[in-house]
mmCIF file with all atom_site columns, C-alpha atoms in Angstrom:
data_model
loop_
_atom_site.group_PDB
_atom_site.id
_atom_site.type_symbol
_atom_site.label_atom_id
_atom_site.label_alt_id
_atom_site.label_comp_id
_atom_site.label_asym_id
_atom_site.label_entity_id
_atom_site.label_seq_id
_atom_site.pdbx_PDB_ins_code
_atom_site.Cartn_x
_atom_site.Cartn_y
_atom_site.Cartn_z
_atom_site.occupancy
_atom_site.B_iso_or_equiv
_atom_site.pdbx_formal_charge
_atom_site.auth_seq_id
_atom_site.auth_comp_id
_atom_site.auth_asym_id
_atom_site.auth_atom_id
_atom_site.pdbx_PDB_model_num
ATOM 1   C CA . ASP A 1 1   ? -14.896 -9.964  -52.867 1.00 0.00 ? 28  ASP A CA 1
ATOM 2   C CA . GLN A 1 2   ? -17.699 -8.356  -54.926 1.00 0.00 ? 29  GLN A CA 1
ATOM 3   C CA . GLN A 1 3   ? -15.919 -6.355  -57.607 1.00 0.00 ? 30  GLN A CA 1
ATOM 4   C CA . VAL A 1 4   ? -19.306 -5.258  -59.081 1.00 0.00 ? 31  VAL A CA 1
ATOM 5   C CA . LYS A 1 5   ? -21.982 -4.225  -56.784 1.00 0.00 ? 32  LYS A CA 1
ATOM 6   C CA . GLN A 1 6   ? -25.549 -3.425  -57.202 1.00 0.00 ? 33  GLN A CA 1
ATOM 7   C CA . ASN A 1 7   ? -26.792 -2.287  -53.807 1.00 0.00 ? 34  ASN A CA 1
ATOM 8   C CA . SER A 1 8   ? -30.400 -2.068  -54.669 1.00 0.00 ? 35  SER A CA 1
ATOM 9   C CA . PRO A 1 9   ? -32.020 -5.448  -54.772 1.00 0.00 ? 36  PRO A CA 1
ATOM 10  C CA . SER A 1 10  ? -35.202 -4.066  -55.918 1.00 0.00 ? 37  SER A CA 1
ATOM 11  C CA . LEU A 1 11  ? -36.831 -0.863  -57.470 1.00 0.00 ? 38  LEU A CA 1
ATOM 12  C CA . SER A 1 12  ? -40.408 0.004   -58.103 1.00 0.00 ? 39  SER A CA 1
ATOM 13  C CA . VAL A 1 13  ? -41.450 2.805   -60.461 1.00 0.00 ? 40  VAL A CA 1
ATOM 14  C CA . GLN A 1 14  ? -44.729 3.936   -62.106 1.00 0.00 ? 41  GLN A CA 1
ATOM 15  C CA . GLU A 1 15  ? -45.302 3.471   -65.905 1.00 0.00 ? 42  GLU A CA 1
ATOM 16  C CA . GLY A 1 16  ? -44.034 6.417   -67.865 1.00 0.00 ? 43  GLY A CA 1
ATOM 17  C CA . ARG A 1 17  ? -41.467 7.588   -65.216 1.00 0.00 ? 44  ARG A CA 1
ATOM 18  C CA . ILE A 1 18  ? -37.775 7.131   -65.254 1.00 0.00 ? 45  ILE A CA 1
ATOM 19  C CA . SER A 1 19  ? -36.080 4.180   -63.817 1.00 0.00 ? 46  SER A CA 1
ATOM 20  C CA . ILE A 1 20  ? -32.474 4.584   -62.677 1.00 0.00 ? 47  ILE A CA 1
ATOM 21  C CA . LEU A 1 21  ? -30.404 1.463   -61.974 1.00 0.00 ? 48  LEU A CA 1
ATOM 22  C CA . ASN A 1 22  ? -27.123 1.860   -60.210 1.00 0.00 ? 49  ASN A CA 1
ATOM 23  C CA . CYS A 1 23  ? -23.951 -0.156  -60.341 1.00 0.00 ? 50  CYS A CA 1
ATOM 24  C CA . ASP A 1 24  ? -20.512 0.370   -58.705 1.00 0.00 ? 51  ASP A CA 1
ATOM 25  C CA . TYR A 1 25  ? -17.365 -1.359  -59.290 1.00 0.00 ? 52  TYR A CA 1
ATOM 26  C CA . THR A 1 26  ? -13.903 -1.654  -57.434 1.00 0.00 ? 53  THR A CA 1
ATOM 27  C CA . ASN A 1 27  ? -11.576 -2.971  -60.002 1.00 0.00 ? 54  ASN A CA 1
ATOM 28  C CA . SER A 1 28  ? -9.817  -0.049  -61.960 1.00 0.00 ? 55  SER A CA 1
ATOM 29  C CA . MET A 1 29  ? -8.837  -2.419  -64.540 1.00 0.00 ? 56  MET A CA 1
ATOM 30  C CA . PHE A 1 30  ? -12.446 -2.849  -65.828 1.00 0.00 ? 57  PHE A CA 1
ATOM 31  C CA . ASP A 1 31  ? -12.726 -0.982  -69.226 1.00 0.00 ? 58  ASP A CA 1
ATOM 32  C CA . TYR A 1 32  ? -16.009 -2.273  -70.570 1.00 0.00 ? 59  TYR A CA 1
ATOM 33  C CA . PHE A 1 33  ? -19.364 -2.255  -69.008 1.00 0.00 ? 60  PHE A CA 1
ATOM 34  C CA . LEU A 1 34  ? -22.646 -3.998  -69.974 1.00 0.00 ? 61  LEU A CA 1
ATOM 35  C CA . TRP A 1 35  ? -26.223 -4.199  -68.788 1.00 0.00 ? 62  TRP A CA 1
ATOM 36  C CA . TYR A 1 36  ? -28.258 -7.316  -69.262 1.00 0.00 ? 63  TYR A CA 1
ATOM 37  C CA . LYS A 1 37  ? -31.944 -7.927  -68.637 1.00 0.00 ? 64  LYS A CA 1
ATOM 38  C CA . LYS A 1 38  ? -33.277 -11.117 -67.378 1.00 0.00 ? 65  LYS A CA 1
ATOM 39  C CA . TYR A 1 39  ? -36.783 -12.490 -67.150 1.00 0.00 ? 66  TYR A CA 1
ATOM 40  C CA . PRO A 1 40  ? -37.720 -15.521 -64.990 1.00 0.00 ? 67  PRO A CA 1
ATOM 41  C CA . ALA A 1 41  ? -36.645 -18.929 -66.463 1.00 0.00 ? 68  ALA A CA 1
ATOM 42  C CA . GLU A 1 42  ? -34.772 -17.205 -69.316 1.00 0.00 ? 69  GLU A CA 1
ATOM 43  C CA . GLY A 1 43  ? -31.110 -16.454 -69.920 1.00 0.00 ? 70  GLY A CA 1
ATOM 44  C CA . PRO A 1 44  ? -29.844 -12.925 -69.711 1.00 0.00 ? 71  PRO A CA 1
ATOM 45  C CA . THR A 1 45  ? -30.446 -10.649 -72.744 1.00 0.00 ? 72  THR A CA 1
ATOM 46  C CA . PHE A 1 46  ? -27.857 -8.004  -73.645 1.00 0.00 ? 73  PHE A CA 1
ATOM 47  C CA . LEU A 1 47  ? -29.141 -4.384  -73.399 1.00 0.00 ? 74  LEU A CA 1
ATOM 48  C CA . ILE A 1 48  ? -26.527 -1.818  -73.788 1.00 0.00 ? 75  ILE A CA 1
ATOM 49  C CA . SER A 1 49  ? -22.795 -1.451  -73.168 1.00 0.00 ? 76  SER A CA 1
ATOM 50  C CA . ILE A 1 50  ? -20.334 1.328   -72.737 1.00 0.00 ? 77  ILE A CA 1
ATOM 51  C CA . SER A 1 51  ? -16.496 1.519   -73.121 1.00 0.00 ? 78  SER A CA 1
ATOM 52  C CA . SER A 1 52  ? -14.549 3.318   -70.514 1.00 0.00 ? 79  SER A CA 1
ATOM 53  C CA . ILE A 1 53  ? -13.406 5.896   -73.139 1.00 0.00 ? 80  ILE A CA 1
ATOM 54  C CA . LYS A 1 54  ? -16.949 7.190   -73.000 1.00 0.00 ? 81  LYS A CA 1
ATOM 55  C CA . ASP A 1 55  ? -19.192 8.604   -70.360 1.00 0.00 ? 82  ASP A CA 1
ATOM 56  C CA . LYS A 1 56  ? -22.600 8.016   -72.061 1.00 0.00 ? 83  LYS A CA 1
ATOM 57  C CA . ASN A 1 57  ? -24.158 5.710   -74.600 1.00 0.00 ? 84  ASN A CA 1
ATOM 58  C CA . GLU A 1 58  ? -27.791 5.887   -75.628 1.00 0.00 ? 85  GLU A CA 1
ATOM 59  C CA . ASP A 1 59  ? -30.033 3.361   -77.413 1.00 0.00 ? 86  ASP A CA 1
ATOM 60  C CA . GLY A 1 60  ? -33.640 4.305   -77.599 1.00 0.00 ? 87  GLY A CA 1
ATOM 61  C CA . ARG A 1 61  ? -35.227 4.454   -74.182 1.00 0.00 ? 88  ARG A CA 1
ATOM 62  C CA . PHE A 1 62  ? -32.084 3.166   -72.524 1.00 0.00 ? 89  PHE A CA 1
ATOM 63  C CA . THR A 1 63  ? -29.013 5.253   -71.652 1.00 0.00 ? 90  THR A CA 1
ATOM 64  C CA . VAL A 1 64  ? -25.916 4.156   -69.766 1.00 0.00 ? 91  VAL A CA 1
ATOM 65  C CA . PHE A 1 65  ? -23.766 6.770   -67.984 1.00 0.00 ? 92  PHE A CA 1
ATOM 66  C CA . LEU A 1 66  ? -20.267 6.023   -66.750 1.00 0.00 ? 93  LEU A CA 1
ATOM 67  C CA . ASN A 1 67  ? -18.406 7.992   -64.007 1.00 0.00 ? 94  ASN A CA 1
ATOM 68  C CA . LYS A 1 68  ? -14.884 6.535   -64.029 1.00 0.00 ? 95  LYS A CA 1
ATOM 69  C CA . SER A 1 69  ? -13.525 8.681   -61.177 1.00 0.00 ? 96  SER A CA 1
ATOM 70  C CA . ALA A 1 70  ? -16.413 7.443   -59.052 1.00 0.00 ? 97  ALA A CA 1
ATOM 71  C CA . LYS A 1 71  ? -16.241 3.889   -60.408 1.00 0.00 ? 98  LYS A CA 1
ATOM 72  C CA . HIS A 1 72  ? -20.019 4.195   -60.929 1.00 0.00 ? 99  HIS A CA 1
ATOM 73  C CA . LEU A 1 73  ? -22.439 3.416   -63.720 1.00 0.00 ? 100 LEU A CA 1
ATOM 74  C CA . SER A 1 74  ? -26.078 3.839   -64.044 1.00 0.00 ? 101 SER A CA 1
ATOM 75  C CA . LEU A 1 75  ? -28.765 2.717   -66.563 1.00 0.00 ? 102 LEU A CA 1
ATOM 76  C CA . HIS A 1 76  ? -31.685 5.148   -67.305 1.00 0.00 ? 103 HIS A CA 1
ATOM 77  C CA . ILE A 1 77  ? -34.864 3.719   -68.828 1.00 0.00 ? 104 ILE A CA 1
ATOM 78  C CA . VAL A 1 78  ? -37.284 6.549   -70.079 1.00 0.00 ? 105 VAL A CA 1
ATOM 79  C CA . PRO A 1 79  ? -40.115 6.248   -70.196 1.00 0.00 ? 106 PRO A CA 1
ATOM 80  C CA . SER A 1 80  ? -40.439 2.968   -68.209 1.00 0.00 ? 107 SER A CA 1
ATOM 81  C CA . GLN A 1 81  ? -42.894 0.362   -69.464 1.00 0.00 ? 108 GLN A CA 1
ATOM 82  C CA . PRO A 1 82  ? -44.529 -2.576  -67.662 1.00 0.00 ? 109 PRO A CA 1
ATOM 83  C CA . GLY A 1 83  ? -42.557 -4.900  -70.052 1.00 0.00 ? 110 GLY A CA 1
ATOM 84  C CA . ASP A 1 84  ? -39.410 -3.641  -68.528 1.00 0.00 ? 111 ASP A CA 1
ATOM 85  C CA . SER A 1 85  ? -40.095 -5.372  -65.356 1.00 0.00 ? 112 SER A CA 1
ATOM 86  C CA . ALA A 1 86  ? -37.225 -7.900  -64.931 1.00 0.00 ? 113 ALA A CA 1
ATOM 87  C CA . VAL A 1 87  ? -33.937 -8.315  -63.174 1.00 0.00 ? 114 VAL A CA 1
ATOM 88  C CA . TYR A 1 88  ? -31.146 -6.084  -64.461 1.00 0.00 ? 115 TYR A CA 1
ATOM 89  C CA . PHE A 1 89  ? -27.572 -7.109  -64.165 1.00 0.00 ? 116 PHE A CA 1
ATOM 90  C CA . CYS A 1 90  ? -24.526 -4.955  -64.537 1.00 0.00 ? 117 CYS A CA 1
ATOM 91  C CA . ALA A 1 91  ? -21.422 -6.617  -65.720 1.00 0.00 ? 118 ALA A CA 1
ATOM 92  C CA . ALA A 1 92  ? -17.803 -5.628  -66.309 1.00 0.00 ? 119 ALA A CA 1
ATOM 93  C CA . SER A 1 93  ? -14.797 -6.927  -68.162 1.00 0.00 ? 120 SER A CA 1
ATOM 94  C CA . GLY A 1 94  ? -11.184 -5.922  -67.882 1.00 0.00 ? 121 GLY A CA 1
ATOM 95  C CA . THR A 1 95  ? -8.000  -5.146  -69.729 1.00 0.00 ? 122 THR A CA 1
ATOM 96  C CA . ASP A 1 96  ? -6.320  -8.401  -69.004 1.00 0.00 ? 123 ASP A CA 1
ATOM 97  C CA . GLY A 1 97  ? -7.371  -9.909  -72.199 1.00 0.00 ? 124 GLY A CA 1
ATOM 98  C CA . SER A 1 98  ? -9.872  -12.256 -70.477 1.00 0.00 ? 125 SER A CA 1
ATOM 99  C CA . GLU A 1 99  ? -13.191 -12.871 -71.957 1.00 0.00 ? 126 GLU A CA 1
ATOM 100 C CA . LYS A 1 100 ? -15.075 -13.315 -68.800 1.00 0.00 ? 127 LYS A CA 1
ATOM 101 C CA . LEU A 1 101 ? -17.592 -10.936 -67.459 1.00 0.00 ? 128 LEU A CA 1
ATOM 102 C CA . VAL A 1 102 ? -18.038 -10.206 -63.857 1.00 0.00 ? 129 VAL A CA 1
ATOM 103 C CA . PHE A 1 103 ? -21.709 -9.678  -62.871 1.00 0.00 ? 130 PHE A CA 1
ATOM 104 C CA . GLY A 1 104 ? -23.527 -7.831  -60.041 1.00 0.00 ? 131 GLY A CA 1
ATOM 105 C CA . LYS A 1 105 ? -26.172 -9.535  -58.080 1.00 0.00 ? 132 LYS A CA 1
ATOM 106 C CA . GLY A 1 106 ? -28.956 -7.804  -59.995 1.00 0.00 ? 133 GLY A CA 1
ATOM 107 C CA . THR A 1 107 ? -31.647 -5.313  -59.365 1.00 0.00 ? 134 THR A CA 1
ATOM 108 C CA . LYS A 1 108 ? -35.272 -6.497  -59.790 1.00 0.00 ? 135 LYS A CA 1
ATOM 109 C CA . LEU A 1 109 ? -37.279 -3.632  -61.484 1.00 0.00 ? 136 LEU A CA 1
ATOM 110 C CA . THR A 1 110 ? -40.970 -3.607  -61.234 1.00 0.00 ? 137 THR A CA 1
ATOM 111 C CA . VAL A 1 111 ? -42.804 -1.052  -63.476 1.00 0.00 ? 138 VAL A CA 1
ATOM 112 C CA . ASN A 1 112 ? -46.448 -0.595  -62.235 1.00 0.00 ? 139 ASN A CA 1
ATOM 113 C CA . PRO A 1 113 ? -49.141 0.308   -64.789 1.00 0.00 ? 140 PRO A CA 1
ATOM 114 C CA . ASN B 2 1   ? -31.480 -19.011 -86.941 1.00 0.00 ? 26  ASN B CA 1
ATOM 115 C CA . ALA B 2 2   ? -31.881 -20.749 -83.603 1.00 0.00 ? 27  ALA B CA 1
ATOM 116 C CA . GLY B 2 3   ? -30.448 -19.272 -80.382 1.00 0.00 ? 28  GLY B CA 1
ATOM 117 C CA . VAL B 2 4   ? -28.097 -20.780 -77.919 1.00 0.00 ? 29  VAL B CA 1
ATOM 118 C CA . MET B 2 5   ? -29.751 -24.213 -76.953 1.00 0.00 ? 30  MET B CA 1
ATOM 119 C CA . GLN B 2 6   ? -29.312 -25.695 -73.627 1.00 0.00 ? 31  GLN B CA 1
ATOM 120 C CA . ASN B 2 7   ? -30.578 -29.009 -72.456 1.00 0.00 ? 32  ASN B CA 1
ATOM 121 C CA . PRO B 2 8   ? -32.103 -30.303 -70.384 1.00 0.00 ? 33  PRO B CA 1
ATOM 122 C CA . ARG B 2 9   ? -33.898 -27.129 -68.982 1.00 0.00 ? 34  ARG B CA 1
ATOM 123 C CA . HIS B 2 10  ? -34.292 -28.839 -65.737 1.00 0.00 ? 35  HIS B CA 1
ATOM 124 C CA . LEU B 2 11  ? -32.211 -31.711 -64.227 1.00 0.00 ? 36  LEU B CA 1
ATOM 125 C CA . VAL B 2 12  ? -32.700 -33.401 -60.903 1.00 0.00 ? 37  VAL B CA 1
ATOM 126 C CA . ARG B 2 13  ? -29.799 -35.428 -59.502 1.00 0.00 ? 38  ARG B CA 1
ATOM 127 C CA . ARG B 2 14  ? -29.320 -37.383 -56.257 1.00 0.00 ? 39  ARG B CA 1
ATOM 128 C CA . ARG B 2 15  ? -26.187 -36.583 -54.287 1.00 0.00 ? 40  ARG B CA 1
ATOM 129 C CA . GLY B 2 16  ? -23.218 -38.495 -55.648 1.00 0.00 ? 41  GLY B CA 1
ATOM 130 C CA . GLN B 2 17  ? -24.610 -38.886 -59.201 1.00 0.00 ? 42  GLN B CA 1
ATOM 131 C CA . GLU B 2 18  ? -23.276 -37.221 -62.330 1.00 0.00 ? 43  GLU B CA 1
ATOM 132 C CA . ALA B 2 19  ? -24.847 -34.211 -64.220 1.00 0.00 ? 44  ALA B CA 1
ATOM 133 C CA . ARG B 2 20  ? -24.247 -33.512 -67.872 1.00 0.00 ? 45  ARG B CA 1
ATOM 134 C CA . LEU B 2 21  ? -25.307 -30.198 -69.172 1.00 0.00 ? 46  LEU B CA 1
ATOM 135 C CA . ARG B 2 22  ? -25.241 -29.594 -72.905 1.00 0.00 ? 47  ARG B CA 1
ATOM 136 C CA . CYS B 2 23  ? -24.880 -26.430 -74.888 1.00 0.00 ? 48  CYS B CA 1
ATOM 137 C CA . SER B 2 24  ? -25.227 -25.885 -78.607 1.00 0.00 ? 49  SER B CA 1
ATOM 138 C CA . PRO B 2 25  ? -24.028 -22.491 -79.668 1.00 0.00 ? 50  PRO B CA 1
ATOM 139 C CA . MET B 2 26  ? -25.611 -20.300 -82.262 1.00 0.00 ? 51  MET B CA 1
ATOM 140 C CA . LYS B 2 27  ? -24.596 -21.195 -85.820 1.00 0.00 ? 52  LYS B CA 1
ATOM 141 C CA . GLY B 2 28  ? -21.381 -19.675 -86.591 1.00 0.00 ? 53  GLY B CA 1
ATOM 142 C CA . HIS B 2 29  ? -20.346 -19.014 -83.035 1.00 0.00 ? 54  HIS B CA 1
ATOM 143 C CA . SER B 2 30  ? -17.069 -20.834 -82.107 1.00 0.00 ? 55  SER B CA 1
ATOM 144 C CA . HIS B 2 31  ? -16.766 -19.298 -78.562 1.00 0.00 ? 56  HIS B CA 1
ATOM 145 C CA . VAL B 2 32  ? -18.617 -20.858 -75.736 1.00 0.00 ? 57  VAL B CA 1
ATOM 146 C CA . TYR B 2 33  ? -18.761 -19.639 -72.063 1.00 0.00 ? 58  TYR B CA 1
ATOM 147 C CA . TRP B 2 34  ? -20.324 -21.161 -69.138 1.00 0.00 ? 59  TRP B CA 1
ATOM 148 C CA . TYR B 2 35  ? -21.664 -19.301 -66.062 1.00 0.00 ? 60  TYR B CA 1
ATOM 149 C CA . ARG B 2 36  ? -23.342 -20.440 -62.858 1.00 0.00 ? 61  ARG B CA 1
ATOM 150 C CA . GLN B 2 37  ? -26.044 -18.486 -60.996 1.00 0.00 ? 62  GLN B CA 1
ATOM 151 C CA . LEU B 2 38  ? -26.508 -19.428 -57.383 1.00 0.00 ? 63  LEU B CA 1
ATOM 152 C CA . PRO B 2 39  ? -29.767 -18.436 -55.658 1.00 0.00 ? 64  PRO B CA 1
ATOM 153 C CA . GLU B 2 40  ? -29.841 -14.685 -54.890 1.00 0.00 ? 65  GLU B CA 1
ATOM 154 C CA . GLU B 2 41  ? -26.463 -14.224 -56.643 1.00 0.00 ? 66  GLU B CA 1
ATOM 155 C CA . GLY B 2 42  ? -25.226 -12.829 -59.858 1.00 0.00 ? 67  GLY B CA 1
ATOM 156 C CA . LEU B 2 43  ? -23.752 -14.994 -62.616 1.00 0.00 ? 68  LEU B CA 1
ATOM 157 C CA . LYS B 2 44  ? -20.305 -16.223 -61.984 1.00 0.00 ? 69  LYS B CA 1
ATOM 158 C CA . PHE B 2 45  ? -17.919 -17.104 -64.768 1.00 0.00 ? 70  PHE B CA 1
ATOM 159 C CA . MET B 2 46  ? -16.856 -20.746 -64.949 1.00 0.00 ? 71  MET B CA 1
ATOM 160 C CA . VAL B 2 47  ? -15.055 -21.501 -68.196 1.00 0.00 ? 72  VAL B CA 1
ATOM 161 C CA . TYR B 2 48  ? -14.320 -20.198 -71.700 1.00 0.00 ? 73  TYR B CA 1
ATOM 162 C CA . LEU B 2 49  ? -13.818 -22.561 -74.539 1.00 0.00 ? 74  LEU B CA 1
ATOM 163 C CA . GLN B 2 50  ? -13.278 -22.571 -78.271 1.00 0.00 ? 75  GLN B CA 1
ATOM 164 C CA . LYS B 2 51  ? -13.429 -25.771 -80.350 1.00 0.00 ? 76  LYS B CA 1
ATOM 165 C CA . GLU B 2 52  ? -11.354 -28.415 -78.770 1.00 0.00 ? 77  GLU B CA 1
ATOM 166 C CA . ASN B 2 53  ? -9.609  -25.993 -76.491 1.00 0.00 ? 78  ASN B CA 1
ATOM 167 C CA . ILE B 2 54  ? -10.189 -24.643 -72.949 1.00 0.00 ? 79  ILE B CA 1
ATOM 168 C CA . ILE B 2 55  ? -9.202  -21.120 -73.199 1.00 0.00 ? 80  ILE B CA 1
ATOM 169 C CA . ASP B 2 56  ? -9.898  -19.864 -69.586 1.00 0.00 ? 81  ASP B CA 1
ATOM 170 C CA . GLU B 2 57  ? -11.038 -22.220 -66.717 1.00 0.00 ? 82  GLU B CA 1
ATOM 171 C CA . SER B 2 58  ? -10.323 -19.830 -63.906 1.00 0.00 ? 83  SER B CA 1
ATOM 172 C CA . GLY B 2 59  ? -13.756 -20.037 -62.562 1.00 0.00 ? 84  GLY B CA 1
ATOM 173 C CA . MET B 2 60  ? -14.156 -23.853 -62.490 1.00 0.00 ? 85  MET B CA 1
ATOM 174 C CA . PRO B 2 61  ? -14.105 -25.499 -59.079 1.00 0.00 ? 86  PRO B CA 1
ATOM 175 C CA . LYS B 2 62  ? -10.847 -27.544 -58.829 1.00 0.00 ? 87  LYS B CA 1
ATOM 176 C CA . GLU B 2 63  ? -12.542 -30.806 -58.385 1.00 0.00 ? 88  GLU B CA 1
ATOM 177 C CA . ARG B 2 64  ? -15.593 -32.723 -59.927 1.00 0.00 ? 89  ARG B CA 1
ATOM 178 C CA . PHE B 2 65  ? -16.236 -30.067 -62.599 1.00 0.00 ? 90  PHE B CA 1
ATOM 179 C CA . SER B 2 66  ? -14.985 -30.390 -66.280 1.00 0.00 ? 91  SER B CA 1
ATOM 180 C CA . ALA B 2 67  ? -16.068 -28.897 -69.610 1.00 0.00 ? 92  ALA B CA 1
ATOM 181 C CA . GLU B 2 68  ? -15.426 -29.673 -73.245 1.00 0.00 ? 93  GLU B CA 1
ATOM 182 C CA . PHE B 2 69  ? -16.290 -28.311 -76.645 1.00 0.00 ? 94  PHE B CA 1
ATOM 183 C CA . PRO B 2 70  ? -15.438 -30.996 -79.127 1.00 0.00 ? 95  PRO B CA 1
ATOM 184 C CA . LYS B 2 71  ? -14.883 -30.574 -82.858 1.00 0.00 ? 96  LYS B CA 1
ATOM 185 C CA . GLU B 2 72  ? -18.375 -31.862 -83.422 1.00 0.00 ? 97  GLU B CA 1
ATOM 186 C CA . GLY B 2 73  ? -21.438 -31.626 -81.158 1.00 0.00 ? 98  GLY B CA 1
ATOM 187 C CA . PRO B 2 74  ? -22.456 -29.461 -78.264 1.00 0.00 ? 99  PRO B CA 1
ATOM 188 C CA . SER B 2 75  ? -20.315 -28.163 -75.343 1.00 0.00 ? 100 SER B CA 1
ATOM 189 C CA . ILE B 2 76  ? -20.676 -30.398 -72.284 1.00 0.00 ? 101 ILE B CA 1
ATOM 190 C CA . LEU B 2 77  ? -20.429 -29.163 -68.553 1.00 0.00 ? 102 LEU B CA 1
ATOM 191 C CA . ARG B 2 78  ? -19.872 -32.217 -66.517 1.00 0.00 ? 103 ARG B CA 1
ATOM 192 C CA . ILE B 2 79  ? -20.300 -32.396 -62.831 1.00 0.00 ? 104 ILE B CA 1
ATOM 193 C CA . GLN B 2 80  ? -19.292 -35.618 -61.046 1.00 0.00 ? 105 GLN B CA 1
ATOM 194 C CA . GLN B 2 81  ? -20.505 -36.654 -57.614 1.00 0.00 ? 106 GLN B CA 1
ATOM 195 C CA . VAL B 2 82  ? -22.992 -33.751 -57.271 1.00 0.00 ? 107 VAL B CA 1
ATOM 196 C CA . VAL B 2 83  ? -23.614 -32.166 -53.837 1.00 0.00 ? 108 VAL B CA 1
ATOM 197 C CA . ARG B 2 84  ? -26.431 -30.057 -52.688 1.00 0.00 ? 109 ARG B CA 1
ATOM 198 C CA . GLY B 2 85  ? -24.329 -26.858 -53.142 1.00 0.00 ? 110 GLY B CA 1
ATOM 199 C CA . ASP B 2 86  ? -24.077 -27.517 -56.836 1.00 0.00 ? 111 ASP B CA 1
ATOM 200 C CA . SER B 2 87  ? -27.865 -26.738 -57.086 1.00 0.00 ? 112 SER B CA 1
ATOM 201 C CA . ALA B 2 88  ? -28.049 -23.632 -59.325 1.00 0.00 ? 113 ALA B CA 1
ATOM 202 C CA . ALA B 2 89  ? -28.844 -22.284 -62.785 1.00 0.00 ? 114 ALA B CA 1
ATOM 203 C CA . TYR B 2 90  ? -26.087 -22.873 -65.291 1.00 0.00 ? 115 TYR B CA 1
ATOM 204 C CA . PHE B 2 91  ? -26.020 -20.654 -68.314 1.00 0.00 ? 116 PHE B CA 1
ATOM 205 C CA . CYS B 2 92  ? -24.110 -21.082 -71.515 1.00 0.00 ? 117 CYS B CA 1
ATOM 206 C CA . ALA B 2 93  ? -23.339 -18.220 -73.849 1.00 0.00 ? 118 ALA B CA 1
ATOM 207 C CA . SER B 2 94  ? -21.731 -18.083 -77.323 1.00 0.00 ? 119 SER B CA 1
ATOM 208 C CA . SER B 2 95  ? -20.089 -15.492 -79.526 1.00 0.00 ? 120 SER B CA 1
ATOM 209 C CA . PRO B 2 96  ? -18.696 -15.454 -83.000 1.00 0.00 ? 121 PRO B CA 1
ATOM 210 C CA . ARG B 2 97  ? -15.389 -13.939 -81.958 1.00 0.00 ? 122 ARG B CA 1
ATOM 211 C CA . THR B 2 98  ? -13.832 -12.269 -79.075 1.00 0.00 ? 123 THR B CA 1
ATOM 212 C CA . GLY B 2 99  ? -15.611 -9.374  -77.663 1.00 0.00 ? 124 GLY B CA 1
ATOM 213 C CA . GLN B 2 100 ? -18.326 -9.399  -75.014 1.00 0.00 ? 125 GLN B CA 1
ATOM 214 C CA . ASN B 2 101 ? -20.866 -7.674  -77.200 1.00 0.00 ? 126 ASN B CA 1
ATOM 215 C CA . GLY B 2 102 ? -21.352 -10.802 -79.047 1.00 0.00 ? 127 GLY B CA 1
ATOM 216 C CA . TYR B 2 103 ? -22.445 -12.828 -76.046 1.00 0.00 ? 128 TYR B CA 1
ATOM 217 C CA . THR B 2 104 ? -25.767 -14.587 -76.548 1.00 0.00 ? 129 THR B CA 1
ATOM 218 C CA . PHE B 2 105 ? -27.024 -16.645 -73.553 1.00 0.00 ? 130 PHE B CA 1
ATOM 219 C CA . GLY B 2 106 ? -29.111 -19.599 -73.530 1.00 0.00 ? 131 GLY B CA 1
ATOM 220 C CA . SER B 2 107 ? -32.125 -20.091 -71.225 1.00 0.00 ? 132 SER B CA 1
ATOM 221 C CA . GLY B 2 108 ? -30.020 -22.089 -68.781 1.00 0.00 ? 133 GLY B CA 1
ATOM 222 C CA . THR B 2 109 ? -30.183 -25.504 -67.103 1.00 0.00 ? 134 THR B CA 1
ATOM 223 C CA . ARG B 2 110 ? -31.495 -25.504 -63.593 1.00 0.00 ? 135 ARG B CA 1
ATOM 224 C CA . LEU B 2 111 ? -29.846 -28.241 -61.581 1.00 0.00 ? 136 LEU B CA 1
ATOM 225 C CA . THR B 2 112 ? -31.321 -29.514 -58.400 1.00 0.00 ? 137 THR B CA 1
ATOM 226 C CA . VAL B 2 113 ? -29.499 -31.957 -56.234 1.00 0.00 ? 138 VAL B CA 1
ATOM 227 C CA . VAL B 2 114 ? -31.744 -33.858 -53.802 1.00 0.00 ? 139 VAL B CA 1
#
């Protein structure tokens, strides 16, 4: 049962344009959401997070939007740069006191020069 | 300040052998997490440990897998009698306290079972 879903395995955008990566979740007990970026042969690197009490969090070129009613979040990267090319994972954690993260399968972003 | 160190980076084992994966958390981090990534999949939680304690092992397969984080030394993920399906990337993460924002992942160990 996939509790965190990233339905687009890949996304290709032009340098300078906006990249929008989407993530849906099914567990209404999730209250904290994170995005990780992963290059080949490296571990995931934390990018940005959002608590369920907010609907937007911004950090430089990266903005995460949360729509709780739709159980949907998205990561916007503006402007996209070739160095942003990587696999992006959405992750969530819940209110059960557990420290574990539930990850989506990832979206491979390619930013073309 | 070195990051989370995992070794070996690559490990090849024959079916039936044992695999030992090591993880040294960042300095000052007392919480360690192990995740597994199968091909074309996201990371799946395996186990959460603090020094000398297993806090949550709900993601660990019931047999052949064990983990420890001793008072001294690295955390060890041990897989006995490996099978082809154990081939995956195993990532360790550490944090200084509870709270997912503090997760720092290592570069992983890629286990191949032949």
